[in-house]
């Protein structure tokens, strides 16, 4: 905020006393940080100087005046700095100026850009309306017969004949109005209705555009004493850390308790590393077995995707025929009868497009309580070459030894919640 003080008005500027030139390189000529700047702690976001009353200068201040000029002695640096924890990229800057005060170059530039954008949008929408109007008028006139002889594009059309749609392409509105008179009264009435409808639509569009321009040109309302307000929007990237909250799609929320190196994570007999380990106590305590169902179906989809991808990569013999048979088999087991019929009739080119998508993992959807049955799961597991219990052997990434119990490993959707540890204050009594 730049305020009006008893000693003068605070100023948003790049001309800040006692600040090195290198520290101001990321600011524009108005003293405001540029969009796209990478912000680090201690950087100046908005340069601001505040006037100070007339006091007897100290020897140090006299030296500063001699070095930096007369202005350095009359103002004090009140710039906005990035806090110690602030890191990110500037994505937007909004500047608000009180009525009666001069707007800086950046504000004027932003206003002109916004106005140009609104004008272009209005022009494009008008063109679209014009095209739509011509299409509807052309369709109306080309479908109906003439009530009298008429010349269109140097072609003579007799009474009772229909005008070719192509002949309407290069006709202007004045010629069109003359041609309409050669049709019956009913057609002329329909034409007038169309014309009135589009005139009203254009009028509404103009009113909407004028309202937007009026809002754009409206004076900014600021709190008492504030002459200029600058808002800087910074996008920050938060990496997952211990204490952050995560959740699945079944109410299975929890806190990240430990983050280890990738090589220390458990791995499958194939050498594939597990991405995330969930505490199994979260299942019986909340009774949300939907997450078990999701992990099983996710694993089936992943393994079937691998099988389709293998056919893609090897391309042995009649591989497209084999691919079609595999996809039909999946659709049959999943009881997707419509998909089964469609896959049988589909062209090879279209089939390959679907197969490419399925190779990243076949997608399944099922209600939790009235969904897939145990016998259907058995068929899916058999087709995907997964053990009937859905579990697998795992090896400890740190020691390399096999984990004693077989573990349920699958594919689940997990997301990071907004309850981040960086934004919480922790207190504990000892």
Tab-separated table of C-alpha atoms in Angstrom:
chain	number	residue	atom	x	y	z
A	1	UNK	CA	0.000	0.000	0.000
A	2	UNK	CA	1.103	3.559	-0.748
A	3	UNK	CA	-0.508	5.938	1.761
A	4	UNK	CA	-1.043	9.657	2.084
A	5	UNK	CA	0.931	10.845	5.144
A	6	UNK	CA	1.195	14.219	6.872
A	7	UNK	CA	4.709	14.681	5.423
A	8	UNK	CA	3.644	13.735	1.874
A	9	UNK	CA	2.542	10.789	-0.228
A	10	UNK	CA	4.336	7.430	-0.271
A	11	UNK	CA	5.555	6.450	-3.731
A	12	UNK	CA	5.795	3.100	-5.534
A	13	UNK	CA	9.096	3.444	-7.384
A	14	UNK	CA	12.259	1.722	-8.516
A	15	UNK	CA	14.336	4.662	-7.242
A	16	UNK	CA	15.055	3.326	-3.736
A	17	UNK	CA	17.865	4.806	-1.614
A	18	UNK	CA	20.682	2.616	-0.221
A	19	UNK	CA	19.799	-0.362	-2.449
A	20	UNK	CA	22.215	-1.889	-4.971
A	21	UNK	CA	21.312	-1.880	-8.666
A	22	UNK	CA	21.554	-5.704	-8.799
A	23	UNK	CA	18.751	-5.974	-6.229
A	24	UNK	CA	16.430	-3.954	-8.491
A	25	UNK	CA	17.023	-5.803	-11.779
A	26	UNK	CA	13.823	-7.885	-11.470
A	27	UNK	CA	11.632	-4.772	-11.007
A	28	UNK	CA	10.026	-2.872	-13.892
A	29	UNK	CA	10.254	0.918	-14.362
A	30	UNK	CA	7.325	1.350	-11.929
A	31	UNK	CA	9.171	-0.501	-9.159
A	32	UNK	CA	6.944	-3.609	-9.230
A	33	UNK	CA	8.226	-7.159	-9.722
A	34	UNK	CA	7.856	-8.540	-13.281
A	35	UNK	CA	5.544	-11.469	-14.049
A	36	UNK	CA	7.532	-14.710	-14.368
A	37	UNK	CA	10.201	-13.676	-11.851
A	38	UNK	CA	11.441	-16.490	-9.610
A	39	UNK	CA	11.067	-15.252	-6.040
A	40	UNK	CA	13.568	-16.072	-3.302
A	41	UNK	CA	13.612	-14.940	0.360
A	42	UNK	CA	14.696	-11.327	0.842
A	43	UNK	CA	13.904	-10.150	-2.707
A	44	UNK	CA	12.085	-6.844	-3.214
A	45	UNK	CA	8.552	-7.410	-4.532
A	46	UNK	CA	7.359	-3.789	-4.608
A	47	UNK	CA	9.699	-0.801	-4.248
A	48	UNK	CA	8.250	1.881	-1.968
A	49	UNK	CA	9.688	5.061	-0.453
A	50	UNK	CA	8.071	7.051	2.322
A	51	UNK	CA	8.757	10.773	3.009
A	52	UNK	CA	10.244	11.713	6.350
A	53	UNK	CA	9.897	15.051	8.102
A	54	UNK	CA	12.539	17.741	7.999
A	55	UNK	CA	15.154	16.845	10.621
A	56	UNK	CA	18.779	17.849	10.987
A	57	UNK	CA	20.794	15.360	8.897
A	58	UNK	CA	23.487	13.288	10.595
A	59	UNK	CA	26.999	13.056	9.059
A	60	UNK	CA	26.044	9.636	7.632
A	61	UNK	CA	22.925	11.079	5.973
A	62	UNK	CA	24.927	13.965	4.518
A	63	UNK	CA	27.319	11.411	3.018
A	64	UNK	CA	24.383	9.464	1.553
A	65	UNK	CA	22.963	12.642	0.007
A	66	UNK	CA	26.347	13.346	-1.565
A	67	UNK	CA	26.487	9.803	-3.032
A	68	UNK	CA	22.856	9.092	-3.994
A	69	UNK	CA	21.578	12.611	-4.567
A	70	UNK	CA	19.171	14.909	-2.781
A	71	UNK	CA	16.242	12.429	-2.761
A	72	UNK	CA	18.048	9.932	-0.523
A	73	UNK	CA	17.900	12.303	2.391
A	74	UNK	CA	14.162	13.046	2.215
A	75	UNK	CA	12.771	9.510	1.864
A	76	UNK	CA	13.096	6.208	3.679
A	77	UNK	CA	12.944	2.705	2.160
A	78	UNK	CA	9.612	0.995	2.986
A	79	UNK	CA	9.694	-1.639	0.211
A	80	UNK	CA	7.828	-4.944	0.379
A	81	UNK	CA	10.294	-7.834	0.732
A	82	UNK	CA	9.721	-11.573	0.288
A	83	UNK	CA	9.579	-13.312	3.677
A	84	UNK	CA	12.114	-15.940	4.774
A	85	UNK	CA	9.847	-18.852	3.777
A	86	UNK	CA	8.554	-17.366	0.510
A	87	UNK	CA	9.662	-19.080	-2.693
A	88	UNK	CA	7.837	-19.330	-6.012
A	89	UNK	CA	7.091	-17.639	-9.331
A	90	UNK	CA	5.135	-14.403	-9.879
A	91	UNK	CA	2.041	-15.310	-11.916
A	92	UNK	CA	0.084	-12.041	-11.803
A	93	UNK	CA	0.197	-8.445	-10.549
A	94	UNK	CA	-2.845	-6.218	-9.919
A	95	UNK	CA	-2.457	-2.442	-9.447
A	96	UNK	CA	-5.248	-0.261	-8.021
A	97	UNK	CA	-4.982	3.562	-8.071
A	98	UNK	CA	-7.254	6.018	-6.254
A	99	UNK	CA	-9.210	8.565	-8.291
A	100	UNK	CA	-7.319	11.824	-8.783
A	101	UNK	CA	-3.849	10.248	-8.636
A	102	UNK	CA	-1.650	9.600	-11.653
A	103	UNK	CA	-1.520	6.025	-12.924
A	104	UNK	CA	1.898	4.523	-13.661
A	105	UNK	CA	2.968	3.136	-17.055
A	106	UNK	CA	2.358	-0.484	-16.024
A	107	UNK	CA	-1.253	0.266	-15.013
A	108	UNK	CA	-1.872	2.079	-18.319
A	109	UNK	CA	-0.301	-0.773	-20.294
A	110	UNK	CA	-2.417	-3.389	-18.460
A	111	UNK	CA	-5.549	-1.283	-19.121
A	112	UNK	CA	-4.785	-0.999	-22.858
A	113	UNK	CA	-4.102	-4.746	-23.126
A	114	UNK	CA	-7.346	-5.595	-21.314
A	115	UNK	CA	-9.344	-3.178	-23.481
A	116	UNK	CA	-7.804	-4.547	-26.705
A	117	UNK	CA	-8.657	-8.078	-25.565
A	118	UNK	CA	-12.285	-7.106	-24.868
A	119	UNK	CA	-12.570	-5.352	-28.268
A	120	UNK	CA	-11.182	-8.422	-30.056
A	121	UNK	CA	-13.521	-10.748	-28.167
A	122	UNK	CA	-16.519	-8.532	-29.045
A	123	UNK	CA	-15.489	-8.375	-32.717
A	124	UNK	CA	-15.047	-12.176	-32.904
A	125	UNK	CA	-18.459	-12.802	-31.337
A	126	UNK	CA	-20.103	-10.369	-33.778
A	127	UNK	CA	-18.470	-12.186	-36.710
A	128	UNK	CA	-19.756	-15.519	-35.373
A	129	UNK	CA	-23.285	-14.097	-35.135
A	130	UNK	CA	-23.036	-12.743	-38.706
A	131	UNK	CA	-21.920	-16.138	-40.011
A	132	UNK	CA	-24.684	-17.937	-38.111
A	133	UNK	CA	-27.260	-15.474	-39.481
A	134	UNK	CA	-26.084	-15.970	-43.083
A	135	UNK	CA	-26.105	-19.773	-42.684
A	136	UNK	CA	-29.694	-19.784	-41.387
A	137	UNK	CA	-30.904	-17.317	-44.035
A	138	UNK	CA	-29.179	-19.300	-46.806
A	139	UNK	CA	-30.711	-22.552	-45.503
A	140	UNK	CA	-34.179	-20.945	-45.424
A	141	UNK	CA	-34.032	-19.480	-48.945
A	142	UNK	CA	-32.309	-22.415	-50.681
A	143	UNK	CA	-34.946	-24.898	-49.422
A	144	UNK	CA	-37.930	-22.898	-50.709
A	145	UNK	CA	-39.110	-22.155	-54.255
A	146	UNK	CA	-39.201	-18.690	-55.823
A	147	UNK	CA	-42.552	-16.913	-56.209
A	148	UNK	CA	-41.245	-14.896	-59.197
A	149	UNK	CA	-38.269	-14.816	-61.600
A	150	UNK	CA	-34.985	-13.654	-60.027
A	151	UNK	CA	-31.372	-13.101	-61.116
A	152	UNK	CA	-28.704	-14.276	-58.622
A	153	UNK	CA	-24.974	-13.984	-59.408
A	154	UNK	CA	-25.769	-13.421	-63.114
A	155	UNK	CA	-27.875	-16.608	-63.191
A	156	UNK	CA	-31.547	-16.515	-64.119
A	157	UNK	CA	-33.854	-18.486	-61.826
A	158	UNK	CA	-37.435	-19.042	-62.991
A	159	UNK	CA	-40.545	-18.961	-60.841
A	160	UNK	CA	-40.951	-22.241	-58.903
A	161	UNK	CA	-37.226	-23.097	-59.041
A	162	UNK	CA	-34.823	-23.174	-56.067
A	163	UNK	CA	-31.663	-21.081	-55.759
A	164	UNK	CA	-28.428	-23.041	-55.446
A	165	UNK	CA	-26.857	-22.624	-51.969
A	166	UNK	CA	-23.421	-21.885	-53.499
A	167	UNK	CA	-24.825	-18.754	-55.229
A	168	UNK	CA	-25.504	-17.126	-51.848
A	169	UNK	CA	-21.821	-17.156	-50.792
A	170	UNK	CA	-20.725	-13.796	-52.244
A	171	UNK	CA	-24.000	-11.904	-51.839
A	172	UNK	CA	-24.130	-8.786	-49.671
A	173	UNK	CA	-27.065	-7.907	-47.394
A	174	UNK	CA	-28.596	-5.302	-49.738
A	175	UNK	CA	-28.779	-7.820	-52.606
A	176	UNK	CA	-30.155	-10.422	-50.178
A	177	UNK	CA	-33.004	-8.092	-49.158
A	178	UNK	CA	-33.917	-7.678	-52.861
A	179	UNK	CA	-33.826	-11.459	-53.470
A	180	UNK	CA	-36.120	-12.143	-50.475
A	181	UNK	CA	-38.878	-10.103	-52.165
A	182	UNK	CA	-39.040	-12.804	-54.879
A	183	UNK	CA	-40.259	-15.370	-52.313
A	184	UNK	CA	-43.734	-15.876	-50.857
A	185	UNK	CA	-45.083	-13.766	-47.975
A	186	UNK	CA	-44.578	-16.645	-45.496
A	187	UNK	CA	-40.868	-16.901	-46.356
A	188	UNK	CA	-40.473	-13.118	-46.151
A	189	UNK	CA	-42.068	-13.206	-42.688
A	190	UNK	CA	-39.683	-15.966	-41.537
A	191	UNK	CA	-36.745	-13.971	-42.945
A	192	UNK	CA	-37.857	-10.849	-41.008
A	193	UNK	CA	-38.162	-12.909	-37.807
A	194	UNK	CA	-34.632	-14.257	-38.287
A	195	UNK	CA	-33.317	-10.766	-38.979
A	196	UNK	CA	-35.004	-9.310	-35.850
A	197	UNK	CA	-33.712	-12.161	-33.684
A	198	UNK	CA	-30.093	-11.595	-34.722
A	199	UNK	CA	-30.430	-7.812	-34.383
A	200	UNK	CA	-31.571	-8.331	-30.773
A	201	UNK	CA	-28.667	-10.727	-30.145
A	202	UNK	CA	-26.184	-8.147	-31.478
A	203	UNK	CA	-27.789	-5.477	-29.305
A	204	UNK	CA	-27.383	-7.698	-26.213
A	205	UNK	CA	-23.772	-8.356	-27.192
A	206	UNK	CA	-23.108	-4.608	-27.492
A	207	UNK	CA	-24.681	-3.932	-24.076
A	208	UNK	CA	-22.590	-6.707	-22.513
A	209	UNK	CA	-19.421	-5.309	-24.095
A	210	UNK	CA	-20.211	-1.748	-22.942
A	211	UNK	CA	-20.796	-3.022	-19.385
A	212	UNK	CA	-17.381	-4.736	-19.372
A	213	UNK	CA	-15.668	-1.558	-20.648
A	214	UNK	CA	-17.485	0.482	-17.994
A	215	UNK	CA	-16.240	-1.859	-15.240
A	216	UNK	CA	-12.717	-1.641	-16.681
A	217	UNK	CA	-12.773	2.175	-16.702
A	218	UNK	CA	-14.368	2.443	-13.264
A	219	UNK	CA	-12.252	4.115	-10.569
A	220	UNK	CA	-10.736	1.797	-7.975
A	221	UNK	CA	-12.278	2.065	-4.491
A	222	UNK	CA	-9.500	1.943	-1.893
A	223	UNK	CA	-9.509	2.277	1.928
A	224	UNK	CA	-9.198	5.754	3.439
A	225	UNK	CA	-5.665	7.134	3.194
A	226	UNK	CA	-4.504	4.568	0.606
A	227	UNK	CA	-3.619	6.081	-2.797
A	228	UNK	CA	-2.236	2.955	-4.494
A	229	UNK	CA	-2.545	-0.755	-3.801
A	230	UNK	CA	-0.391	-3.441	-5.422
A	231	UNK	CA	-1.234	-7.164	-5.186
A	232	UNK	CA	1.433	-9.668	-6.223
A	233	UNK	CA	0.290	-13.265	-6.829
A	234	UNK	CA	3.004	-15.880	-6.308
A	235	UNK	CA	2.639	-19.566	-7.207
A	236	UNK	CA	4.581	-21.805	-4.843
A	237	UNK	CA	5.539	-25.434	-5.342
A	238	UNK	CA	5.238	-27.575	-2.236
A	239	UNK	CA	7.099	-30.882	-2.190
A	240	UNK	CA	5.630	-33.663	-0.097
A	241	UNK	CA	7.239	-33.889	3.341
A	242	UNK	CA	6.775	-35.670	6.671
A	243	UNK	CA	3.636	-34.365	8.380
A	244	UNK	CA	1.693	-33.593	5.178
A	245	UNK	CA	-1.741	-35.168	4.818
A	246	UNK	CA	-2.741	-37.557	2.027
A	247	UNK	CA	-5.975	-39.353	1.175
A	248	UNK	CA	-7.496	-41.856	-1.215
A	249	UNK	CA	-11.051	-41.995	-2.537
A	250	UNK	CA	-12.555	-43.997	0.334
A	251	UNK	CA	-11.990	-41.786	3.371
A	252	UNK	CA	-8.599	-43.430	3.846
A	253	UNK	CA	-6.691	-40.358	4.963
A	254	UNK	CA	-3.404	-40.277	6.809
A	255	UNK	CA	-0.203	-38.418	7.594
A	256	UNK	CA	3.118	-39.038	5.823
A	257	UNK	CA	5.262	-40.575	8.572
A	258	UNK	CA	8.474	-41.311	6.692
A	259	UNK	CA	10.080	-40.568	3.326
A	260	UNK	CA	12.957	-42.796	2.203
A	261	UNK	CA	15.153	-43.101	-0.868
A	262	UNK	CA	13.705	-44.978	-3.827
A	263	UNK	CA	16.244	-47.803	-3.438
A	264	UNK	CA	15.139	-48.376	0.180
A	265	UNK	CA	11.477	-48.960	-0.764
A	266	UNK	CA	10.107	-52.541	-0.926
A	267	UNK	CA	10.206	-54.145	-4.373
A	268	UNK	CA	8.434	-56.948	-6.255
A	269	UNK	CA	10.146	-60.158	-7.480
A	270	UNK	CA	10.331	-58.493	-10.927
A	271	UNK	CA	12.418	-55.656	-9.410
A	272	UNK	CA	9.632	-53.084	-9.692
A	273	UNK	CA	9.678	-50.630	-6.769
A	274	UNK	CA	6.567	-49.819	-4.707
A	275	UNK	CA	5.749	-46.072	-4.725
A	276	UNK	CA	3.854	-45.758	-1.444
A	277	UNK	CA	3.309	-48.000	1.600
A	278	UNK	CA	0.018	-47.693	3.514
A	279	UNK	CA	-0.547	-48.828	7.094
A	280	UNK	CA	-2.838	-51.916	6.947
A	281	UNK	CA	-4.450	-50.931	10.286
A	282	UNK	CA	-6.291	-48.198	8.362
A	283	UNK	CA	-8.564	-50.842	6.768
A	284	UNK	CA	-10.203	-52.657	9.755
A	285	UNK	CA	-10.360	-49.510	11.906
A	286	UNK	CA	-12.486	-47.605	9.391
A	287	UNK	CA	-13.930	-50.601	7.515
A	288	UNK	CA	-13.332	-48.937	4.129
A	289	UNK	CA	-12.551	-52.058	2.097
A	290	UNK	CA	-13.246	-50.039	-1.054
A	291	UNK	CA	-9.528	-49.255	-1.124
A	292	UNK	CA	-8.738	-53.006	-1.299
A	293	UNK	CA	-11.196	-53.342	-4.196
A	294	UNK	CA	-9.604	-50.355	-5.936
A	295	UNK	CA	-6.060	-51.709	-5.526
A	296	UNK	CA	-7.101	-55.147	-6.879
A	297	UNK	CA	-8.898	-53.721	-9.924
A	298	UNK	CA	-6.065	-51.250	-10.459
A	299	UNK	CA	-3.521	-54.089	-10.499
A	300	UNK	CA	-5.656	-56.138	-12.919
A	301	UNK	CA	-5.913	-53.128	-15.262
A	302	UNK	CA	-2.162	-52.509	-15.025
A	303	UNK	CA	-1.216	-56.140	-15.769
A	304	UNK	CA	-3.663	-56.395	-18.696
A	305	UNK	CA	-2.201	-53.152	-20.053
A	306	UNK	CA	1.261	-54.746	-19.894
A	307	UNK	CA	0.001	-57.755	-21.897
A	308	UNK	CA	-1.459	-55.486	-24.609
A	309	UNK	CA	1.754	-53.450	-24.671
A	310	UNK	CA	3.775	-56.663	-25.121
A	311	UNK	CA	1.724	-57.557	-28.234
A	312	UNK	CA	2.335	-54.007	-29.513
A	313	UNK	CA	6.105	-54.250	-29.054
A	314	UNK	CA	6.688	-57.771	-30.421
A	315	UNK	CA	4.338	-57.491	-33.460
A	316	UNK	CA	4.711	-61.193	-34.312
A	317	UNK	CA	2.680	-62.710	-37.157
A	318	UNK	CA	-0.957	-61.610	-37.240
A	319	UNK	CA	-0.493	-59.393	-34.188
A	320	UNK	CA	-3.496	-57.150	-34.916
A	321	UNK	CA	-5.740	-60.241	-34.936
A	322	UNK	CA	-4.173	-61.362	-31.634
A	323	UNK	CA	-4.647	-57.848	-30.213
A	324	UNK	CA	-8.338	-57.820	-31.188
A	325	UNK	CA	-8.857	-61.269	-29.609
A	326	UNK	CA	-7.181	-60.136	-26.369
A	327	UNK	CA	-9.300	-56.983	-26.136
A	328	UNK	CA	-12.518	-58.946	-26.850
A	329	UNK	CA	-11.526	-61.462	-24.127
A	330	UNK	CA	-11.079	-58.606	-21.610
A	331	UNK	CA	-14.455	-57.114	-22.591
A	332	UNK	CA	-16.133	-60.565	-22.226
A	333	UNK	CA	-14.762	-61.224	-18.724
A	334	UNK	CA	-15.650	-57.669	-17.647
A	335	UNK	CA	-19.169	-58.240	-19.097
A	336	UNK	CA	-18.872	-55.267	-21.445
A	337	UNK	CA	-21.090	-56.759	-24.157
A	338	UNK	CA	-21.529	-53.516	-26.112
A	339	UNK	CA	-17.745	-53.035	-26.151
A	340	UNK	CA	-17.300	-56.664	-27.253
A	341	UNK	CA	-19.575	-56.133	-30.288
A	342	UNK	CA	-17.928	-52.820	-31.151
A	343	UNK	CA	-14.404	-54.317	-30.967
A	344	UNK	CA	-15.436	-57.135	-33.323
A	345	UNK	CA	-16.696	-54.706	-36.009
A	346	UNK	CA	-14.085	-51.954	-35.523
A	347	UNK	CA	-11.525	-51.104	-38.225
A	348	UNK	CA	-7.864	-51.989	-37.572
A	349	UNK	CA	-6.857	-48.325	-37.427
A	350	UNK	CA	-9.492	-47.462	-34.814
A	351	UNK	CA	-8.702	-50.620	-32.831
A	352	UNK	CA	-5.017	-49.650	-32.626
A	353	UNK	CA	-6.028	-46.262	-31.218
A	354	UNK	CA	-8.011	-47.932	-28.417
A	355	UNK	CA	-5.273	-50.521	-27.853
A	356	UNK	CA	-2.661	-47.777	-27.441
A	357	UNK	CA	-4.831	-46.279	-24.697
A	358	UNK	CA	-5.401	-49.674	-23.045
A	359	UNK	CA	-1.660	-50.402	-23.087
A	360	UNK	CA	-1.232	-47.743	-20.370
A	361	UNK	CA	-3.677	-49.704	-18.203
A	362	UNK	CA	-7.199	-51.009	-18.788
A	363	UNK	CA	-9.732	-48.847	-16.930
A	364	UNK	CA	-12.425	-50.443	-14.774
A	365	UNK	CA	-15.370	-48.913	-12.928
A	366	UNK	CA	-17.652	-50.671	-10.446
A	367	UNK	CA	-20.011	-49.793	-7.574
A	368	UNK	CA	-18.454	-50.703	-4.208
A	369	UNK	CA	-21.362	-52.709	-2.713
A	370	UNK	CA	-23.172	-54.042	-5.798
A	371	UNK	CA	-20.195	-54.361	-8.085
A	372	UNK	CA	-17.791	-57.072	-9.167
A	373	UNK	CA	-18.362	-60.547	-7.634
A	374	UNK	CA	-15.755	-62.974	-6.246
A	375	UNK	CA	-16.047	-65.379	-9.213
A	376	UNK	CA	-15.591	-62.458	-11.642
A	377	UNK	CA	-12.492	-61.395	-9.709
A	378	UNK	CA	-11.119	-64.939	-10.011
A	379	UNK	CA	-11.507	-64.784	-13.818
A	380	UNK	CA	-9.884	-61.330	-13.970
A	381	UNK	CA	-6.968	-62.485	-11.772
A	382	UNK	CA	-6.490	-65.588	-13.933
A	383	UNK	CA	-6.501	-63.553	-17.153
A	384	UNK	CA	-4.083	-60.961	-15.671
A	385	UNK	CA	-1.844	-63.794	-14.298
A	386	UNK	CA	-2.210	-62.638	-10.682
A	387	UNK	CA	-2.397	-64.991	-7.667
A	388	UNK	CA	-5.975	-65.734	-6.570
A	389	UNK	CA	-5.612	-63.901	-3.220
A	390	UNK	CA	-4.396	-60.722	-4.963
A	391	UNK	CA	-1.234	-60.708	-2.840
A	392	UNK	CA	2.400	-61.002	-3.849
A	393	UNK	CA	5.844	-61.485	-2.348
A	394	UNK	CA	7.789	-58.361	-1.439
A	395	UNK	CA	11.450	-57.763	-0.667
A	396	UNK	CA	12.875	-55.222	1.774
A	397	UNK	CA	14.742	-52.543	-0.187
A	398	UNK	CA	17.249	-51.922	2.618
A	399	UNK	CA	18.268	-55.523	3.409
A	400	UNK	CA	17.167	-57.377	0.267
A	401	UNK	CA	15.478	-60.060	2.392
A	402	UNK	CA	11.991	-61.357	1.641
A	403	UNK	CA	9.192	-59.927	3.796
A	404	UNK	CA	7.630	-62.765	5.815
A	405	UNK	CA	3.970	-62.162	4.923
A	406	UNK	CA	2.569	-61.864	1.408
A	407	UNK	CA	1.379	-58.293	0.783
A	408	UNK	CA	-1.501	-56.768	-1.187
A	409	UNK	CA	0.147	-54.634	-3.907
A	410	UNK	CA	-1.984	-52.733	-6.412
A	411	UNK	CA	-2.707	-49.410	-8.098
A	412	UNK	CA	-4.576	-46.716	-6.174
A	413	UNK	CA	-5.416	-43.054	-6.604
A	414	UNK	CA	-3.809	-41.004	-3.816
A	415	UNK	CA	-3.778	-37.222	-3.558
A	416	UNK	CA	-2.116	-34.629	-1.362
A	417	UNK	CA	-4.520	-32.611	0.779
A	418	UNK	CA	-4.208	-28.922	1.599
A	419	UNK	CA	-3.377	-29.698	5.254
A	420	UNK	CA	0.333	-29.002	4.844
A	421	UNK	CA	2.731	-29.153	7.758
A	422	UNK	CA	4.365	-25.869	6.668
A	423	UNK	CA	1.123	-24.017	7.415
A	424	UNK	CA	0.546	-25.537	10.846
A	425	UNK	CA	1.920	-24.437	14.229
A	426	UNK	CA	2.959	-27.358	16.426
A	427	UNK	CA	3.140	-27.070	20.196
A	428	UNK	CA	3.784	-29.808	22.723
A	429	UNK	CA	4.092	-29.633	26.486
A	430	UNK	CA	6.964	-31.566	28.101
